[in-house]
Amino acid sequence: MMLIVKNILSKRPELHPAAGFALVLAAAAVLTYLMFAIQPFEPWLFERVLEENGFAVIALNFLPIALAVTVLYFATGNAALSSGLVGLVVVALSVANRFKIIFRQDPLTTWDFVLGAELAVISRSFSTRLIVGTIGGFVLMVVAVCVVTLLVRTRRMPRAVRAAGLTLSLLAAVVSTRTVLSDTEIFSGMYVSGNPYRMENQFNSRGFLYAFLHTHLTSEITQPHDFDAAVVSQQIAMFEFNLEERQAAPMVYVEPDMSRHPHVILVLAEAFSEFHLSPGITFPEGFDPAYNYRRLREESLYGYIVVPNYGGGTADTEFDILTGINTRHYRGMAYSYMLITREFPGLVSILNGLGYHSQALHPGFSWFYNRENVFEFLGFDNYFAGDDFYGAPLRGGYISEEYTFDHVLRRFDEHVEQRPGVPLFEFVITIQNHGPYDEKYNNAYTVEFESYPELSPTDINLLQNYFYGLMDVDRELGRLTDHMAASDEPVVIVYFSDHLPLVTRGILDAHQHPPAAVNHGYWPELWPVIGDFTTPFLIWQNAAAAELLEGRTTHEESGVVMSSFHLGAFILEFLGLQHADPFMYHISSLRTTIPVQLEFAYFDTEGRRFDYGEAMYTGVRLYKHWSYYRLFN
């Protein structure tokens, strides 16, 4: 047998170095085609992209592949091996991008390699057949690369040629990453099919690999234009001085009693939405999967926040609300909590300074998103999570909403008994209704509904499972408010969603509708940009809290829309504590004129768009500089 193998290897063809170089370039062209073929778009879209962007879209995606195979070719001297290794990487990344867009409507980025646990959650959506088929395909590719590498060899090239080729190819790679691949004018100037601000459309239209590399190369966190720490420090001091002067001015009304504060329970309802309120969704008569939420909206101040992500990224929304800093201005991190590496001011420390006892609860791993450290830096006195929930009952693969709120109510009652007169700030992060939703509850119960427009069987199944979980979520919201309504302790409950559920484009287009506040003036032009990121919140208070807070502050009507980083300051407004922190006070003031700030632009109350730049509104400029100052100075 060994003689046969030696005989085969001795007769294997030998490529001239020039032929090997031509082979790796040809392989790069084939891999470029495969990358486009794997992208999750229709053939007509590729034709349109070629028509609009021309040869440039091909060249910009071919370039990094060609440079990679060239570097490996001169480094190894083997055309088959270098082409095979690069091919495995390109195909693997392309397949991962395809799955992520299909299941998350969000392309693959380098940040995702830090979020392995969250990607594992998405992979639960995959069928066994799909997983086995994908793994089998890569195994065959590895075998093919090994076989071709053994059977085809490249004639050894002179050392001087290899050294020169490797040096030139590495130099070309460095120059291209610092010029054409990272050039924002080239990237932004290319045609995008569909909403140009959606990353999935950018990646599909500009080619996955080019968009992937450009996003990575340009995602560094940079300080705002004209930022000067000394100047910002002076501006902050002046703002604080003016705020103190306003507070010291004679009052024209009776000063409300600020010696007591209500308990505050801040509930993050995993993937909560208002799909059930869509005009196109009807349930059988007498059935409502979110009866309590619908009832409480009539009793509460409610509105909508524009969160950082779609279908995931819970911690980014938490970061926005607890710190008042806009995640969208710091996209260079895998998740925003990575920016908190020390004691950090925000909603928690402000309430602590007013005498609150602050604690957090989450029926998930305490280490996920580094919450166990971040929550300590933010000022929480304790964090109940992870092993504290060992052996808890599961619903849909996660710890049940009922068990979570058993702990919430028990902890509240214990606090009132053990710390009389001390207000509680409890941050609750729920998890039961986390996706994926296909067969999440094993068809334990079918939530019947009718949809207009009609949905596919797959979409119907997703919503049936989602609505089934929503019933549990809604029941516990009702139990929480009923418990607090019967209490003599003043309690304010803030209930909000971290992001929309991970559903299909068809469901979003059919049942994610703009709130009334977004449905007039210029706002309809903004909705395509914020629609996938707009989630509800409500602020409810019991009778004792309403009596305590009377006269402290006034509020606009329900239905307000704002970026999620405004919500923490909005809560302080509701409590009559808007003057407790100058930074949060500035955020509150800014919301009344500039309620929405995205990565690329900000919008006023009429939905009119303004670009960041030298002419930006002074309040926005101060906010951006002050945020950066808090993070890095």
XYZ file of C-alpha atoms in Angstrom:
633
model
C 0.000 0.000 0.000
C 2.802 2.399 0.916
C 4.486 1.684 -2.424
C 1.284 2.540 -4.272
C 0.968 5.843 -2.393
C 4.635 6.692 -3.050
C 4.196 5.833 -6.713
C 1.148 8.118 -6.991
C 2.906 10.958 -5.199
C 6.008 10.617 -7.349
C 3.905 11.044 -10.500
C 1.795 13.972 -9.272
C 1.807 16.974 -11.614
C 4.125 19.870 -10.843
C 3.078 23.452 -11.425
C 5.483 26.123 -12.583
C 5.501 29.010 -10.063
C 3.982 31.335 -12.653
C 1.212 28.807 -13.314
C 0.675 28.484 -9.564
C 0.315 32.234 -9.258
C -2.243 32.243 -12.077
C -4.061 29.386 -10.340
C -4.425 31.235 -7.025
C -5.769 34.325 -8.790
C -8.258 32.132 -10.655
C -9.228 30.560 -7.331
C -9.773 34.051 -5.893
C -12.140 34.834 -8.772
C -14.097 31.618 -8.142
C -14.294 32.350 -4.405
C -15.575 35.845 -5.150
C -18.353 34.308 -7.229
C -19.148 31.803 -4.437
C -19.316 34.626 -1.888
C -21.941 36.442 -3.967
C -23.803 33.189 -4.657
C -24.061 32.426 -0.913
C -25.460 35.859 -0.062
C -29.174 35.660 0.808
C -30.615 37.686 -2.059
C -32.521 37.033 -5.236
C -30.610 36.838 -8.568
C -32.343 39.986 -9.833
C -30.838 41.960 -6.953
C -27.324 40.937 -7.958
C -28.053 42.031 -11.516
C -29.311 45.395 -10.219
C -26.230 45.795 -8.028
C -23.955 45.100 -10.985
C -25.914 47.536 -13.104
C -25.649 50.326 -10.523
C -22.201 49.719 -9.009
C -20.540 48.189 -12.052
C -17.197 46.434 -11.932
C -16.255 48.196 -8.694
C -18.441 45.926 -6.542
C -16.703 42.850 -8.000
C -13.219 44.342 -7.706
C -13.663 45.467 -4.090
C -14.715 41.968 -3.033
C -12.128 40.204 -5.199
C -9.252 42.350 -3.888
C -9.042 41.038 -0.272
C -9.420 37.421 -1.430
C -6.717 37.845 -4.059
C -4.384 39.470 -1.555
C -4.989 36.689 0.991
C -4.244 33.847 -1.450
C -1.216 35.709 -2.795
C 0.274 36.222 0.665
C -0.249 32.537 1.514
C 1.066 31.407 -1.866
C 4.383 33.185 -1.411
C 4.529 32.175 2.262
C 3.920 28.447 1.656
C 4.989 28.019 -1.957
C 1.905 25.835 -2.491
C -0.896 27.038 -4.767
C -3.406 24.348 -3.787
C -2.905 24.796 -0.050
C -3.134 28.598 -0.120
C -6.257 28.546 -2.310
C -7.869 25.885 -0.143
C -7.236 27.620 3.175
C -8.537 30.961 1.960
C -11.486 29.202 0.350
C -12.465 27.558 3.626
C -12.381 30.892 5.444
C -14.321 32.778 2.751
C -17.018 30.124 2.483
C -17.307 29.757 6.272
C -17.730 33.507 6.759
C -20.191 33.737 3.861
C -22.320 30.903 5.226
C -22.305 32.440 8.720
C -23.360 35.776 7.220
C -26.157 34.103 5.257
C -27.551 32.370 8.357
C -27.301 35.492 10.500
C -29.173 37.633 7.973
C -31.852 34.965 7.471
C -32.424 34.404 11.183
C -31.591 37.860 12.566
C -31.938 40.295 9.613
C -28.466 41.467 10.574
C -25.163 40.702 8.801
C -22.064 39.104 10.258
C -19.529 41.490 11.771
C -16.295 40.968 13.664
C -18.162 41.858 16.881
C -20.053 38.573 16.580
C -16.927 36.568 17.336
C -17.039 38.056 20.852
C -20.709 37.145 21.272
C -20.417 33.385 20.991
C -23.134 32.715 23.563
C -25.671 34.879 21.759
C -24.826 33.268 18.413
C -25.392 29.903 20.052
C -28.926 31.035 20.833
C -29.526 31.850 17.157
C -28.160 28.452 16.122
C -31.009 26.820 18.046
C -33.222 27.888 15.150
C -31.363 25.563 12.776
C -32.838 22.210 11.887
C -30.754 19.095 12.477
C -30.686 18.495 8.731
C -29.293 21.983 8.117
C -26.612 21.610 10.794
C -25.544 18.163 9.596
C -25.556 19.290 5.975
C -23.455 22.358 6.724
C -20.907 20.437 8.787
C -20.810 17.698 6.141
C -20.165 20.258 3.428
C -17.198 21.725 5.279
C -15.797 18.268 5.981
C -15.926 17.506 2.256
C -14.192 20.815 1.521
C -11.405 20.017 3.978
C -10.967 16.559 2.470
C -10.894 18.034 -1.039
C -8.260 20.609 -0.051
C -6.098 17.911 1.537
C -6.383 15.622 -1.517
C -5.603 18.377 -4.024
C -2.695 19.580 -1.889
C -1.237 16.062 -1.894
C -1.793 15.401 -5.605
C -0.750 18.765 -7.023
C 2.530 20.365 -6.124
C 4.148 23.634 -7.089
C 7.737 23.705 -8.252
C 9.967 25.352 -5.678
C 10.495 28.985 -6.572
C 13.764 30.842 -5.913
C 14.033 32.294 -2.392
C 14.519 35.791 -3.723
C 11.297 35.520 -5.725
C 9.341 34.215 -2.724
C 10.731 36.924 -0.438
C 9.984 39.685 -2.945
C 6.521 38.326 -3.682
C 5.652 37.986 0.004
C 6.923 41.485 0.781
C 5.017 43.085 -2.089
C 1.783 41.210 -1.372
C 1.902 42.105 2.348
C 2.610 45.724 1.449
C -0.330 45.725 -0.965
C -2.572 44.260 1.743
C -1.586 46.950 4.257
C -1.998 49.777 1.750
C -5.393 48.527 0.546
C -6.779 48.279 4.086
C -5.674 51.843 4.810
C -6.960 53.257 1.550
C -9.576 51.742 -0.739
C -11.100 49.216 1.701
C -11.527 51.781 4.474
C -12.477 54.743 2.291
C -15.883 55.909 3.563
C -16.563 58.007 0.456
C -16.230 54.962 -1.796
C -18.384 52.870 0.529
C -21.145 55.434 1.038
C -21.148 56.344 -2.648
C -22.133 52.850 -3.767
C -25.726 51.969 -4.580
C -27.780 50.158 -1.919
C -30.978 48.323 -2.794
C -33.734 49.024 -0.265
C -33.378 51.124 2.874
C -29.744 52.361 2.679
C -29.440 52.573 6.474
C -30.133 48.874 7.079
C -26.857 46.967 7.421
C -28.227 43.839 5.754
C -29.034 45.894 2.646
C -25.573 47.467 2.700
C -23.893 44.068 2.899
C -26.069 42.504 0.196
C -25.636 45.422 -2.206
C -21.935 46.074 -1.706
C -20.858 42.472 -1.322
C -20.464 40.707 2.003
C -16.670 40.551 2.192
C -16.044 44.175 1.237
C -18.768 45.424 3.602
C -17.520 43.096 6.368
C -13.952 44.405 6.124
C -14.959 48.045 5.666
C -17.220 47.910 8.730
C -14.414 46.395 10.787
C -11.802 48.882 9.553
C -13.987 51.919 10.221
C -15.567 50.869 13.530
C -12.943 52.332 15.802
C -14.236 54.524 18.589
C -13.013 58.035 17.840
C -13.481 61.186 19.836
C -16.015 63.714 18.560
C -14.903 66.420 16.155
C -13.248 69.383 17.921
C -13.292 67.573 21.271
C -11.098 69.257 23.873
C -11.282 67.826 27.391
C -10.379 71.128 29.042
C -13.022 73.031 27.094
C -15.663 70.376 27.773
C -14.812 70.468 31.464
C -15.417 74.217 31.480
C -18.711 73.799 29.589
C -19.882 71.201 32.111
C -18.939 73.444 35.031
C -20.862 76.357 33.466
C -23.891 74.131 32.833
C -23.841 72.911 36.440
C -23.525 76.488 37.729
C -26.498 77.658 35.657
C -28.533 74.677 36.850
C -27.790 75.539 40.486
C -28.771 79.158 39.842
C -32.117 78.082 38.419
C -32.737 75.809 41.399
C -31.889 78.634 43.820
C -34.346 81.041 42.159
C -37.463 81.961 44.218
C -40.276 79.466 43.738
C -43.675 80.664 42.593
C -45.369 77.516 43.890
C -45.338 75.424 47.023
C -42.241 73.246 47.125
C -43.308 69.569 47.058
C -42.115 67.204 49.772
C -38.788 65.761 48.562
C -37.980 63.965 51.817
C -39.499 60.706 50.532
C -39.199 58.849 47.242
C -41.257 55.996 45.822
C -39.874 52.541 45.217
C -38.953 52.063 41.550
C -39.125 48.712 39.780
C -37.579 48.848 36.306
C -38.594 45.799 34.261
C -36.917 44.850 30.994
C -39.460 42.618 29.250
C -37.498 40.393 26.875
C -38.478 41.014 23.238
C -41.786 42.624 24.190
C -43.692 44.238 21.321
C -47.094 45.539 20.347
C -47.673 43.065 17.521
C -50.851 42.030 19.344
C -52.147 45.608 18.927
C -51.633 45.578 15.149
C -54.853 46.437 13.244
C -54.098 43.410 11.085
C -54.139 40.948 14.013
C -57.489 39.724 15.342
C -58.022 37.114 18.058
C -61.127 35.057 18.791
C -63.794 37.072 20.596
C -63.058 37.388 24.304
C -59.384 36.407 23.977
C -56.486 38.812 24.432
C -52.934 37.496 25.026
C -51.913 40.855 26.531
C -55.031 41.963 28.392
C -53.138 43.452 31.333
C -50.788 45.460 29.147
C -53.719 46.876 27.179
C -55.481 47.756 30.446
C -52.395 49.310 32.023
C -51.707 51.478 28.980
C -54.923 53.319 29.819
C -53.721 53.893 33.401
C -50.100 54.762 32.628
C -47.805 57.138 30.831
C -46.632 55.175 27.820
C -44.444 55.781 24.816
C -41.782 54.285 22.569
C -38.007 54.080 22.577
C -35.717 53.664 19.578
C -33.295 50.959 20.759
C -29.813 50.194 19.370
C -30.475 46.748 17.847
C -33.033 44.476 16.265
C -33.733 40.982 17.618
C -30.896 40.995 20.160
C -28.316 43.127 21.943
C -30.214 43.397 25.227
C -27.232 44.839 27.084
C -26.942 47.779 24.684
C -30.441 48.935 25.580
C -29.642 48.461 29.280
C -26.491 50.541 28.829
C -28.422 53.369 27.167
C -31.015 53.595 29.918
C -28.724 53.145 32.921
C -25.955 55.520 31.718
C -27.725 58.010 29.442
C -25.045 57.401 26.805
C -26.055 56.515 23.258
C -24.776 53.097 22.153
C -25.173 54.157 18.530
C -22.304 56.624 18.926
C -19.952 53.843 20.072
C -20.403 50.992 17.610
C -16.733 50.013 17.788
C -17.418 47.681 20.725
C -19.007 44.247 20.606
C -21.482 45.473 23.227
C -21.616 48.751 25.122
C -21.029 47.318 28.589
C -17.415 46.763 27.470
C -16.980 50.527 27.883
C -17.620 50.290 31.633
C -14.412 49.214 33.365
C -14.626 51.283 36.567
C -17.175 52.930 38.828
C -19.485 54.752 36.447
C -22.162 57.413 37.050
C -25.700 56.942 35.863
C -29.241 56.235 36.952
C -28.164 53.786 39.675
C -25.602 56.052 41.333
C -28.001 59.017 41.157
C -30.720 57.094 42.976
C -28.189 55.715 45.442
C -27.168 59.284 46.240
C -30.807 60.070 47.024
C -31.001 57.246 49.555
C -32.166 54.336 47.408
C -31.083 50.735 47.902
C -30.364 49.418 44.409
C -30.406 45.798 43.319
C -30.674 43.826 40.066
C -32.235 40.490 39.158
C -31.811 38.384 36.012
C -32.619 34.662 35.606
C -29.619 34.083 33.374
C -25.863 33.684 33.618
C -24.380 36.391 35.814
C -21.284 36.581 33.587
C -23.189 37.152 30.338
C -22.370 40.618 28.932
C -20.063 40.904 31.970
C -23.045 42.055 34.038
C -21.575 40.709 37.285
C -18.800 43.319 37.064
C -20.653 46.077 35.225
C -23.547 46.132 37.695
C -21.099 46.580 40.544
C -19.432 49.469 38.692
C -22.835 51.062 38.070
C -23.648 50.955 41.785
C -26.048 48.056 42.349
C -25.816 46.819 45.926
C -26.438 43.220 44.858
C -27.105 41.194 41.720
C -29.346 38.136 41.961
C -28.654 35.875 38.960
C -27.027 32.707 37.688
C -26.658 30.080 40.403
C -29.327 31.846 42.470
C -31.854 30.394 40.023
C -30.456 26.850 40.034
C -33.213 24.275 39.568
C -35.803 26.865 38.519
C -38.669 25.688 36.265
C -38.254 26.364 32.551
C -40.759 27.576 29.975
C -39.784 27.541 26.325
C -36.193 26.691 27.207
C -35.707 29.542 29.682
C -36.523 30.241 33.334
C -40.226 30.984 33.544
C -41.677 34.453 33.909
C -43.733 33.249 36.879
C -40.673 32.060 38.793
C -38.862 35.309 37.986
C -41.654 37.447 39.399
C -42.018 35.182 42.425
C -38.544 36.420 43.305
C -39.328 40.034 42.407
C -42.314 40.145 44.753
C -40.501 38.281 47.520
C -37.498 40.612 47.313
C -39.751 43.667 47.417
C -41.607 42.440 50.511
C -38.313 41.529 52.209
C -36.902 44.972 51.448
C -39.930 46.772 52.892
C -39.689 44.654 56.045
C -35.909 44.849 56.484
C -35.322 48.464 55.371
C -38.365 50.507 56.412
C -38.303 54.019 55.018
C -35.598 53.201 52.457
C -36.790 53.389 48.822
C -35.911 50.415 46.613
C -34.630 50.547 43.048
C -34.970 47.082 41.527
C -33.839 46.368 37.960
C -35.433 43.187 36.602
C -34.320 41.555 33.341
C -36.714 38.813 32.203
C -35.848 35.984 29.826
C -38.683 33.498 29.241
C -39.926 34.836 25.903
C -36.463 34.951 24.335
C -36.350 33.594 20.772
C -36.131 31.614 18.603
C -39.886 31.051 18.389
C -40.384 28.173 15.977
C -41.763 25.361 18.173
C -40.439 27.187 21.238
C -43.283 25.956 23.408
C -43.624 22.570 21.650
C -47.106 23.438 20.436
C -48.381 23.161 24.019
C -51.200 25.471 23.102
C -52.183 27.067 19.822
C -52.944 30.780 19.964
C -55.461 31.241 17.189
C -55.440 34.535 15.335
C -56.153 35.960 11.925
C -53.705 38.130 10.051
C -54.155 40.695 7.337
C -52.195 40.592 5.168
C -51.938 36.822 5.230
C -48.769 35.279 6.593
C -46.885 32.159 5.571
C -47.318 28.981 7.669
C -43.817 29.559 9.055
C -44.665 33.097 10.130
C -47.948 31.974 11.681
C -46.105 29.345 13.703
C -43.593 31.958 14.926
C -46.311 34.329 16.088
C -48.357 31.549 17.690
C -45.386 30.625 19.851
C -44.555 34.253 20.531
C -48.135 35.084 21.562
C -48.245 31.975 23.758
C -45.242 33.272 25.685
C -46.737 36.745 25.686
C -49.665 35.423 27.717
C -47.277 34.360 30.485
C -45.448 37.676 30.299
C -48.723 39.625 30.480
C -50.060 37.568 33.380
C -46.962 38.372 35.455
C -47.175 42.064 34.565
C -50.733 41.993 35.919
C -49.645 40.127 39.053
C -46.870 42.660 39.666
C -49.113 45.713 39.343
C -51.945 44.089 41.348
C -49.513 43.344 44.178
C -48.252 46.921 44.188
C -51.750 48.405 43.845
C -52.660 46.692 47.111
C -49.555 48.033 48.880
C -49.469 51.114 51.081
C -45.890 51.663 49.905
C -45.516 54.161 47.019
C -44.364 52.216 43.942
C -43.541 53.233 40.370
C -43.146 50.500 37.755
C -41.295 51.203 34.508
C -41.921 48.437 31.972
C -39.995 48.463 28.686
C -38.724 46.239 25.887
C -35.079 45.734 24.988
C -35.696 45.003 21.286
C -38.274 43.535 18.946
C -38.602 39.741 18.814
C -36.491 37.876 16.275
C -39.115 37.327 13.579
C -39.196 37.450 9.795
C -39.322 40.425 7.481
C -42.838 39.387 6.517
C -44.102 39.737 10.091
C -42.369 43.084 10.573
C -43.759 44.531 7.352
C -47.270 43.342 8.206
C -47.523 44.151 11.905
C -44.846 46.599 13.085
C -46.738 49.880 12.680
C -45.687 53.433 13.538
C -47.129 54.942 16.739
C -49.531 57.833 16.385
C -46.754 60.317 17.182
C -44.763 59.035 14.193
C -47.700 59.130 11.854
C -47.812 62.812 10.991
C -45.685 65.520 9.447
C -42.225 64.393 8.400
C -42.227 61.330 10.646
C -43.407 58.845 7.967
C -40.058 59.433 6.244
C -38.279 58.498 9.458
C -40.253 55.339 10.203
C -38.413 53.147 7.636
C -35.205 54.047 9.483
C -36.395 53.466 13.072
C -39.269 51.001 12.583
C -37.275 47.839 13.247
C -35.853 49.398 16.425
C -38.940 50.974 18.008
C -40.288 49.266 21.122
C -42.873 50.235 23.768
C -42.563 51.335 27.380
C -45.004 52.367 30.081
C -44.681 54.010 33.500
C -47.321 52.978 36.057
C -47.750 54.166 39.642
C -49.951 53.001 42.490
C -52.187 55.326 44.480
C -49.592 55.937 47.185
C -46.985 56.968 44.602
C -49.442 59.221 42.773
C -50.150 61.037 46.041
C -46.459 61.337 46.893
C -45.444 62.606 43.430
C -48.293 65.086 43.025
C -46.886 68.501 42.181
C -43.333 67.316 41.587
C -43.391 67.456 37.808
C -45.626 67.600 34.754
C -45.647 65.336 31.727
C -46.727 65.471 28.143
C -49.375 63.146 26.796
C -48.661 59.476 26.197
C -47.230 58.331 22.889
C -43.923 60.162 23.070
C -41.056 58.710 20.962
C -37.422 59.010 22.017
C -34.055 57.310 21.701
C -33.512 54.718 24.417
C -30.718 56.715 26.069
C -33.369 59.313 27.035
C -35.446 56.879 29.103
C -33.308 56.970 32.265
C -33.564 60.767 32.358
C -37.288 60.508 31.573
C -37.727 58.272 34.639
C -36.044 60.919 36.794
C -38.441 63.478 35.316
C -41.391 61.315 36.309
C -40.024 61.087 39.851
C -39.528 64.857 39.988
C -35.774 64.318 40.240
C -34.684 65.826 36.928
C -32.354 68.261 38.735
C -30.532 65.464 40.585
C -27.816 65.156 37.950
C -26.699 67.807 35.433
C -25.922 65.292 32.669
C -29.339 63.674 32.958
C -30.952 67.114 33.139
C -29.291 68.032 29.847
C -30.585 64.800 28.312
C -34.105 65.670 29.483
C -33.854 69.140 27.976
C -32.418 67.769 24.737
C -35.294 65.288 24.356
C -37.827 68.078 23.987
C -36.104 69.327 20.815
C -34.015 66.376 19.539
C -35.802 63.175 20.612
C -33.984 60.752 18.274
C -30.240 60.385 17.631
C -28.958 57.649 15.308
C -25.435 56.869 14.106
C -25.640 58.928 10.935
C -28.026 61.768 11.844
C -30.345 63.224 14.485
C -34.010 64.215 14.173
C -36.132 66.953 15.695
C -39.698 66.657 16.990
C -41.060 67.010 13.456
C -38.905 64.177 12.194
C -36.605 66.455 10.209
C -33.138 65.074 9.684
C -29.896 66.875 10.549
C -26.400 65.547 9.927
C -23.640 65.649 12.508
C -20.986 68.165 11.553
C -19.737 71.647 12.238
C -23.266 73.072 12.022
C -24.867 70.590 14.431
C -27.219 71.849 17.134
C -25.240 73.055 20.155
C -27.213 70.823 22.524
C -26.321 67.738 20.495
C -22.676 68.780 20.338
C -22.534 69.235 24.120
C -24.218 65.860 24.638
C -21.747 64.035 22.363
C -18.741 65.738 23.965
C -20.063 65.261 27.509
C -20.757 61.555 26.841
C -17.232 61.020 25.522
C -15.830 62.956 28.482
C -17.692 60.677 30.923
C -16.411 57.554 29.192
C -12.766 58.419 28.636
C -11.815 61.381 30.844
